[in-house]
PDB file of C-alpha atoms and ligand atoms in Angstrom:
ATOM      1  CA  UNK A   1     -11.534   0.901   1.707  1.00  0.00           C
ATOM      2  CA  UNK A   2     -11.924   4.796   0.419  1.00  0.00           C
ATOM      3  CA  UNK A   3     -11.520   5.382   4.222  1.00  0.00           C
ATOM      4  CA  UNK A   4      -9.800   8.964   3.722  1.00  0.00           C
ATOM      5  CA  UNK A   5     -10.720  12.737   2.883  1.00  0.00           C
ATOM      6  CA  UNK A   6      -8.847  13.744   0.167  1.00  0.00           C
ATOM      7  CA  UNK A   7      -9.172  17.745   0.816  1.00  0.00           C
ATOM      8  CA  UNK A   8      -7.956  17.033   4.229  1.00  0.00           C
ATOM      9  CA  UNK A   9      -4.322  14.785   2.371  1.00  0.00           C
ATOM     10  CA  UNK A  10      -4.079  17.792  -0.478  1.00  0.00           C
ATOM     11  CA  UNK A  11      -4.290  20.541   2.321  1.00  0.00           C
ATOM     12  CA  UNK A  12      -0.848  19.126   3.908  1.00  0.00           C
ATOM     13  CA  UNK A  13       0.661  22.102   3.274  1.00  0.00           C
ATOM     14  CA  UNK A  14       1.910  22.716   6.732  1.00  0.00           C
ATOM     15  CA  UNK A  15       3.005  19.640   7.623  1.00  0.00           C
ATOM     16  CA  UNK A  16       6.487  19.905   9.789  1.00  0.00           C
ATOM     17  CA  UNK A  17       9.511  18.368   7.706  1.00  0.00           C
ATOM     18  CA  UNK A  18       7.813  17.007   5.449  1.00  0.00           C
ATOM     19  CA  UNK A  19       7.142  18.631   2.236  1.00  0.00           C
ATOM     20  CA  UNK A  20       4.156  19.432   0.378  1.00  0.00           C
ATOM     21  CA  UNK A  21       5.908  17.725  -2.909  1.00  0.00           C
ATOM     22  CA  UNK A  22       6.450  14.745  -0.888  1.00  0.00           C
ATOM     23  CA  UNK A  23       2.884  14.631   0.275  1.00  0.00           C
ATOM     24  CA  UNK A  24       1.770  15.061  -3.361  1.00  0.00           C
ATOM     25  CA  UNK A  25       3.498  12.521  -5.121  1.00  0.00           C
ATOM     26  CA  UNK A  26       3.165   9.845  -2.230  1.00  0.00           C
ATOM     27  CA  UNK A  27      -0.473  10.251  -2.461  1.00  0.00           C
ATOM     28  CA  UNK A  28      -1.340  11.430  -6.429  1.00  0.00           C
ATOM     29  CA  UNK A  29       0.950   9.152  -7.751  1.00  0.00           C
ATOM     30  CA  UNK A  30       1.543   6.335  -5.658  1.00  0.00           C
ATOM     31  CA  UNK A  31      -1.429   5.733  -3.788  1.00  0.00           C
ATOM     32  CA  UNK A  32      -3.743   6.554  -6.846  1.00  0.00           C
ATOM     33  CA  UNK A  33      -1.815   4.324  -8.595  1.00  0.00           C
ATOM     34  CA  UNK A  34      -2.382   1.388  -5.847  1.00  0.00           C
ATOM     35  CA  UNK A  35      -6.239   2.114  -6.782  1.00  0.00           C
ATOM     36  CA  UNK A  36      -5.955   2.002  -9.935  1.00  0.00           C
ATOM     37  CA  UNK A  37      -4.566  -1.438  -9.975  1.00  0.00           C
ATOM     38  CA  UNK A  38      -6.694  -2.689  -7.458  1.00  0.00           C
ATOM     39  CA  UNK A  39      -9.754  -1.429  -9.641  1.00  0.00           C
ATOM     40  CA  UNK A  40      -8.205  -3.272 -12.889  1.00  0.00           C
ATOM     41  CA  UNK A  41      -7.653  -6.427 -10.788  1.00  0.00           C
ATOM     42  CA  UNK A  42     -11.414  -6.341  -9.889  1.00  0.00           C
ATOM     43  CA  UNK A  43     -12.517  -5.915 -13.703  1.00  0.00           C
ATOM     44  CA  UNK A  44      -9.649  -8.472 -14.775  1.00  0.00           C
ATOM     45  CA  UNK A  45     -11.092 -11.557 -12.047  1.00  0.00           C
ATOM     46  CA  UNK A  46     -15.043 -11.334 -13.637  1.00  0.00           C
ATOM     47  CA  UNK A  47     -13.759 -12.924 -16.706  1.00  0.00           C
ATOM     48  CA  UNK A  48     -10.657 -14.814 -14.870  1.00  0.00           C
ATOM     49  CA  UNK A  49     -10.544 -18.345 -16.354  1.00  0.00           C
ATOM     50  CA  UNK A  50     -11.147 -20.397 -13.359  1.00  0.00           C
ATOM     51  CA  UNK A  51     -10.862 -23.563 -15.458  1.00  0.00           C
ATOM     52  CA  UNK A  52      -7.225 -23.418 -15.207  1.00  0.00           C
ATOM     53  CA  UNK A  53      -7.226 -22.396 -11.633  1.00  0.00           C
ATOM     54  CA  UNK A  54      -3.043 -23.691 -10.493  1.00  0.00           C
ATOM     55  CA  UNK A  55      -0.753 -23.273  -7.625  1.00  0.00           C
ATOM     56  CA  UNK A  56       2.327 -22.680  -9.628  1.00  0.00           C
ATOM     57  CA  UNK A  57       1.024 -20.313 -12.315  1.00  0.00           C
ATOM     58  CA  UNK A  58      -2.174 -19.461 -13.245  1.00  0.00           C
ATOM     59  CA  UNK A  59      -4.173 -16.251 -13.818  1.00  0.00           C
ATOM     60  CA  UNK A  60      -6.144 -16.350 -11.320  1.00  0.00           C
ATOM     61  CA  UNK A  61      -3.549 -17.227  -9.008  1.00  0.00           C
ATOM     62  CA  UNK A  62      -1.533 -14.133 -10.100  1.00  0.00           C
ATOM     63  CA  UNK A  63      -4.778 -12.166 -10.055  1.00  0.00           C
ATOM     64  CA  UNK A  64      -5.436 -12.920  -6.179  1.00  0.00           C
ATOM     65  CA  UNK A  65      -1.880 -12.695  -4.871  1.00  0.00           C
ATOM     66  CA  UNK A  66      -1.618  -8.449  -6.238  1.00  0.00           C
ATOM     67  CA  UNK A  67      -5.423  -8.164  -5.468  1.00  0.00           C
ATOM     68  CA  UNK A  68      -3.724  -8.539  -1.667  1.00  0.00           C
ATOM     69  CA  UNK A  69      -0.982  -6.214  -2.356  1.00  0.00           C
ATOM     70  CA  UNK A  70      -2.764  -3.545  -3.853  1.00  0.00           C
ATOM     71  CA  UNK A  71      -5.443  -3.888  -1.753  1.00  0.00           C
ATOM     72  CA  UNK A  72      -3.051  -3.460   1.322  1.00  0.00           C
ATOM     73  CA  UNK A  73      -1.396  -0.604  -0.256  1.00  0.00           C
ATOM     74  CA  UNK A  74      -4.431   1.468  -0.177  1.00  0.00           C
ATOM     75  CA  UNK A  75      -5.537   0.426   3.356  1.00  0.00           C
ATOM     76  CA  UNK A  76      -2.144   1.606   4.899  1.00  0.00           C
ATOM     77  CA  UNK A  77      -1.237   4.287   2.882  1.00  0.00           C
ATOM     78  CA  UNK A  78      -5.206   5.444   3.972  1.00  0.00           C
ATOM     79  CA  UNK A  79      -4.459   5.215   7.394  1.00  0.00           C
ATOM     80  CA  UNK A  80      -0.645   6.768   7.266  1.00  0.00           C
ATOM     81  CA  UNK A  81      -2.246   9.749   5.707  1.00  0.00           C
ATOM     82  CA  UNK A  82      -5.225   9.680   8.297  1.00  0.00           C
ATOM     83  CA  UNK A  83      -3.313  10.044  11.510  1.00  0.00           C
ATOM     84  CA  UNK A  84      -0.902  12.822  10.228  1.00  0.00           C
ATOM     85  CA  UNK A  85      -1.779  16.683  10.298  1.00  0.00           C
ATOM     86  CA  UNK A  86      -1.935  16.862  14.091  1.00  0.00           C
ATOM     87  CA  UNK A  87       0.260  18.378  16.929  1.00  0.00           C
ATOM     88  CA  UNK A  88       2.127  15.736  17.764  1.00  0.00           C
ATOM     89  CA  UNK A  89       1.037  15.924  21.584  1.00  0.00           C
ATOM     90  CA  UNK A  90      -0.126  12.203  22.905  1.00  0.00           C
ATOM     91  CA  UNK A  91      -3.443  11.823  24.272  1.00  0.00           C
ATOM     92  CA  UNK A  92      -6.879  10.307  24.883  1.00  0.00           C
ATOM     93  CA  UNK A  93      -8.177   7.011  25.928  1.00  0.00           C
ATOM     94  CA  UNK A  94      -5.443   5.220  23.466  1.00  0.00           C
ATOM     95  CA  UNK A  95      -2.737   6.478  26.176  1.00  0.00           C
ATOM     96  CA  UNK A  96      -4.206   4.220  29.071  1.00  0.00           C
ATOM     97  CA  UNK A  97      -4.266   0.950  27.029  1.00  0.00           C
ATOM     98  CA  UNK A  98      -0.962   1.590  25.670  1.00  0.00           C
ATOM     99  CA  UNK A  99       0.485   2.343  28.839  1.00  0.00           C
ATOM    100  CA  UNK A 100      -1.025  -1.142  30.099  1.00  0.00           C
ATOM    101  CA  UNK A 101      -0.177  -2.807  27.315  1.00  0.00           C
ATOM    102  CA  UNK A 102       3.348  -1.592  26.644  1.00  0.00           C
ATOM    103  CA  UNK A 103       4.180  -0.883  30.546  1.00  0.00           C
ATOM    104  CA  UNK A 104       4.709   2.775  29.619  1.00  0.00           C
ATOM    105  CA  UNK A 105       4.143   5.221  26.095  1.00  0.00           C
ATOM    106  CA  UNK A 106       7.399   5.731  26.397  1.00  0.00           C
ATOM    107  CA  UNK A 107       8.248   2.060  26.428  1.00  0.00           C
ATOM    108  CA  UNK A 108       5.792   2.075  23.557  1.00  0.00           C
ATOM    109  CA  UNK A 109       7.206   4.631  21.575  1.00  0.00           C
ATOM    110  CA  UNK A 110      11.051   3.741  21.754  1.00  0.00           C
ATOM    111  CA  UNK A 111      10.132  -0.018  20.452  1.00  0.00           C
ATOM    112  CA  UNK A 112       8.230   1.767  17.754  1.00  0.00           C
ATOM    113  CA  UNK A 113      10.753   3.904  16.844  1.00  0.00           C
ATOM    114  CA  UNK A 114      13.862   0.995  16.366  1.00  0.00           C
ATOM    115  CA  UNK A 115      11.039  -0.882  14.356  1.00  0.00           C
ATOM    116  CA  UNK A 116      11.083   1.807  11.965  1.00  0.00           C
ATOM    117  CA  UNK A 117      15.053   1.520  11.696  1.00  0.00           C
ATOM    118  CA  UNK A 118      14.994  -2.508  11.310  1.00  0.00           C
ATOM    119  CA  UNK A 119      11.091  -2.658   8.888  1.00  0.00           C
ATOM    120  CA  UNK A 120      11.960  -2.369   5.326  1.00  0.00           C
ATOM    121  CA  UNK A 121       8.263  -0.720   4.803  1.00  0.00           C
ATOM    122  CA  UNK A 122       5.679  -0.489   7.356  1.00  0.00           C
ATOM    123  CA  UNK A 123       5.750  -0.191  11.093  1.00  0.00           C
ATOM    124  CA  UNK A 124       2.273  -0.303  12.951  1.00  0.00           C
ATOM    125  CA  UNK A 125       0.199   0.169  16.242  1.00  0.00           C
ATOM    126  CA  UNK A 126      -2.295  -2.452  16.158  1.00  0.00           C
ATOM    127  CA  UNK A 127      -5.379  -3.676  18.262  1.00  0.00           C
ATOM    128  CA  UNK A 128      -5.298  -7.462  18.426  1.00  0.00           C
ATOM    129  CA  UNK A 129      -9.025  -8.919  17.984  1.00  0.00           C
ATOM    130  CA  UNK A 130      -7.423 -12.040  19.103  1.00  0.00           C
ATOM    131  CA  UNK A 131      -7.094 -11.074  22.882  1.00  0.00           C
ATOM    132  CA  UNK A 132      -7.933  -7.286  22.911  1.00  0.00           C
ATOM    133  CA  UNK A 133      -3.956  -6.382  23.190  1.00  0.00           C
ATOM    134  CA  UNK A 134      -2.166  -3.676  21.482  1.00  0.00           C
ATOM    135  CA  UNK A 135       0.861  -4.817  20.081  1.00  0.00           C
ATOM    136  CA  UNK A 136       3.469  -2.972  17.178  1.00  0.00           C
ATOM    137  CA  UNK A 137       4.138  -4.927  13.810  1.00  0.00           C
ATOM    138  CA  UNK A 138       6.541  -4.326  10.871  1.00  0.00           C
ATOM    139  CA  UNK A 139       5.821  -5.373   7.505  1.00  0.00           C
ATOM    140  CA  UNK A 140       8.455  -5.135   4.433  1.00  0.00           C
ATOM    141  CA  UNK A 141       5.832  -5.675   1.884  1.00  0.00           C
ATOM    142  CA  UNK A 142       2.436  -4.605   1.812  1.00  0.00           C
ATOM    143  CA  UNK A 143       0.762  -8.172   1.746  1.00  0.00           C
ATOM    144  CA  UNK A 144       3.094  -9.411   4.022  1.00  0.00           C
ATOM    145  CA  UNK A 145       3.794  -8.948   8.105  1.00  0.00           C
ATOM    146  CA  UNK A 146       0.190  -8.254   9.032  1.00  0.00           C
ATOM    147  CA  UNK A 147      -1.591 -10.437  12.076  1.00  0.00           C
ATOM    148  CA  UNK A 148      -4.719 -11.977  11.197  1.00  0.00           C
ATOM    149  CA  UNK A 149      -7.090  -9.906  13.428  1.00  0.00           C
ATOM    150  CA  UNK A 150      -4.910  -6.841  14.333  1.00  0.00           C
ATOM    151  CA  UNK A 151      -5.989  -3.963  13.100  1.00  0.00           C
ATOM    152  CA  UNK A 152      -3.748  -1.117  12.513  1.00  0.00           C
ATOM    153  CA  UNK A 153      -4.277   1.993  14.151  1.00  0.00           C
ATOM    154  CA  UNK A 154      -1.442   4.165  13.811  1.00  0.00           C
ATOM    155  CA  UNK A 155       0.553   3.572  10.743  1.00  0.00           C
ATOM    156  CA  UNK A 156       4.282   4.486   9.323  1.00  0.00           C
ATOM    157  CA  UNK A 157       5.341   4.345   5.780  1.00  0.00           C
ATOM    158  CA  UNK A 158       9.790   3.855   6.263  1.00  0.00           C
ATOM    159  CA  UNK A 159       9.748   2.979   2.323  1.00  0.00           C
ATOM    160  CA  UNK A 160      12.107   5.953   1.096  1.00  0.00           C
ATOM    161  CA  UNK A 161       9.147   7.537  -1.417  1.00  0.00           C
ATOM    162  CA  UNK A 162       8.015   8.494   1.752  1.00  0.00           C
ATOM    163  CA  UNK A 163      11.384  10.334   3.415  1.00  0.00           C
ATOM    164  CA  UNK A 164      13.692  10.339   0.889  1.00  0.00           C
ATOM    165  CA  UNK A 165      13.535  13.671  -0.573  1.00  0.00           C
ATOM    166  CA  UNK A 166      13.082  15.667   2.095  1.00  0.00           C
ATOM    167  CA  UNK A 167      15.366  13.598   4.647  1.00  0.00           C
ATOM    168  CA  UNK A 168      17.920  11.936   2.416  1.00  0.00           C
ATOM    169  CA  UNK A 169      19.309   8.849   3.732  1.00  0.00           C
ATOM    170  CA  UNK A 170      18.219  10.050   7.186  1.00  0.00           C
ATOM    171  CA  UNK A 171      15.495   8.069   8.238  1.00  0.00           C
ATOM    172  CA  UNK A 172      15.698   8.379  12.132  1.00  0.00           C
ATOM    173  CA  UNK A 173      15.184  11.989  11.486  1.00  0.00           C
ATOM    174  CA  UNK A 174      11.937  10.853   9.393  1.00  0.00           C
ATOM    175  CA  UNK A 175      10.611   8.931  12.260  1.00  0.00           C
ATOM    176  CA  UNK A 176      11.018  11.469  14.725  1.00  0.00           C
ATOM    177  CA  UNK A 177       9.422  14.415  12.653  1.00  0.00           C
ATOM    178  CA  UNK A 178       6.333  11.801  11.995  1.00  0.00           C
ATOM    179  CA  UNK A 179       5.949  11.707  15.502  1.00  0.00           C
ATOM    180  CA  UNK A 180       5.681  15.470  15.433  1.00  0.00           C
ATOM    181  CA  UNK A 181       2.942  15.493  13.008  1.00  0.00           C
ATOM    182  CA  UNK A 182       0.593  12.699  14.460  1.00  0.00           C
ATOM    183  CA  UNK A 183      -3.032  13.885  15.148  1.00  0.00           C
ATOM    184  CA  UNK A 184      -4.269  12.283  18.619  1.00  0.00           C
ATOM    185  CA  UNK A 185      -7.535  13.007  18.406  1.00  0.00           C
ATOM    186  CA  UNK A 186      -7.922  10.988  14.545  1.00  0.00           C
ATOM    187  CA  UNK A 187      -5.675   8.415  16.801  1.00  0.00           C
ATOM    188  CA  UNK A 188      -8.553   7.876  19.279  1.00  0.00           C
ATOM    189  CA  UNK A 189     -11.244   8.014  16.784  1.00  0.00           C
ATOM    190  CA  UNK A 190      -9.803   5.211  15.518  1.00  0.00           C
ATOM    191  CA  UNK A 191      -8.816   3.358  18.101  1.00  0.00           C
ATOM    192  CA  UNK A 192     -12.871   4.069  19.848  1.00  0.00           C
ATOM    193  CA  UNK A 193     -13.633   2.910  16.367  1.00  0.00           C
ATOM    194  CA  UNK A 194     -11.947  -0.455  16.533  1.00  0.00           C
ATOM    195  CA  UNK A 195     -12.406  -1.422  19.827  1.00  0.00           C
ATOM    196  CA  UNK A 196     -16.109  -0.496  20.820  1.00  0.00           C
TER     197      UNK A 196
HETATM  198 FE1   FE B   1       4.119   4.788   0.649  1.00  0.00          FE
END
């Protein structure tokens, strides 16, 4: 985790349809706040009492089960913020394997798109470890919806913190200006990244 540079998430400021405010509060308030928790769930499981360890309730049940939700919180919301800030023009090596993958981009990029009208919080581009295939994923919870063994490479935040003020109820609008704002070359850095 603490995969991001803050400098480049506060200097946002240009960002197309999406405001500076809504940049600012998704990542001072909510994502710090995802940290924050994570970091008090660390310090709270050294002195978890592992005595009365139990499936139903138990603290360190409880403990685990937000560790994976906070911890997931600050891994996507890393990478949302990571591939934004660009152009918005698709290329690099990632093109090629999604056009194998997905027949086309554009094939690609239209199933994308309705995932981010039908997810009820995350739609993602992920490399499957599992047989080297790119495949898209939707997940309405943090903790929940991931692969085991896909790692997300390009990553969209549908919750409304992350649309609603600048796009109202308009989310289609959202998903369209995010594609105008992705940055390609982050996109293959982490795609190379992943997969070599
Ligand atoms: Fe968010």
């Amino acid at each position: 985790m603490k995969n991001y540079n803050e400098s480049k998430i506060l200097s946002f400021t240009e960002l197309k349809g999406i405001s500076q405010k809504t940049i600012e509060n998704h990542y001072e308030k909510l994502y710090k706040g995802y940290v924050k928790k994570w970091q008090e769930i660390q310090d709270k499981l050294k002195s978890a009492d592992k005595a009365t360890a139990n499936a139903t309730f138990s603290d360190l049940r409880e403990l685990k089960l937000e560790e994976t939700f906070a911890a997931d919180a600050i891994i996507l919301h890393e990478a949302y913020f990571d591939v934004l800030g660009g152009d918005g023009k698709p290329s690099g090596e990632i093109i090629k394997a999604i056009e194998k993958d997905f027949g086309s981009y554009d094939n690609w990029l239209s199933d994308f798109k309705a995932l981010g009208l039908c997810s009820r919080g995350w739609v993602f581009l992920t490399y499957d470890f599992n047989d080297g295939k790119l495949r898209n994923y939707t997940a309405d919870l943090h903790n929940q919806g991931g692969v085991w063994g896909a790692t997300p490479i390009i990553v969209l935040d549908v919750y409304e913190h992350a649309y609603f003020a600048d796009f109202g109820t308009d989310r289609k609008s959202y998903i369209e200006t995010y594609f105008l704002n992705l940055n390609w070359d982050v996109i293959n850095k982490r795609y190379i990244k992943i997969t070599k």
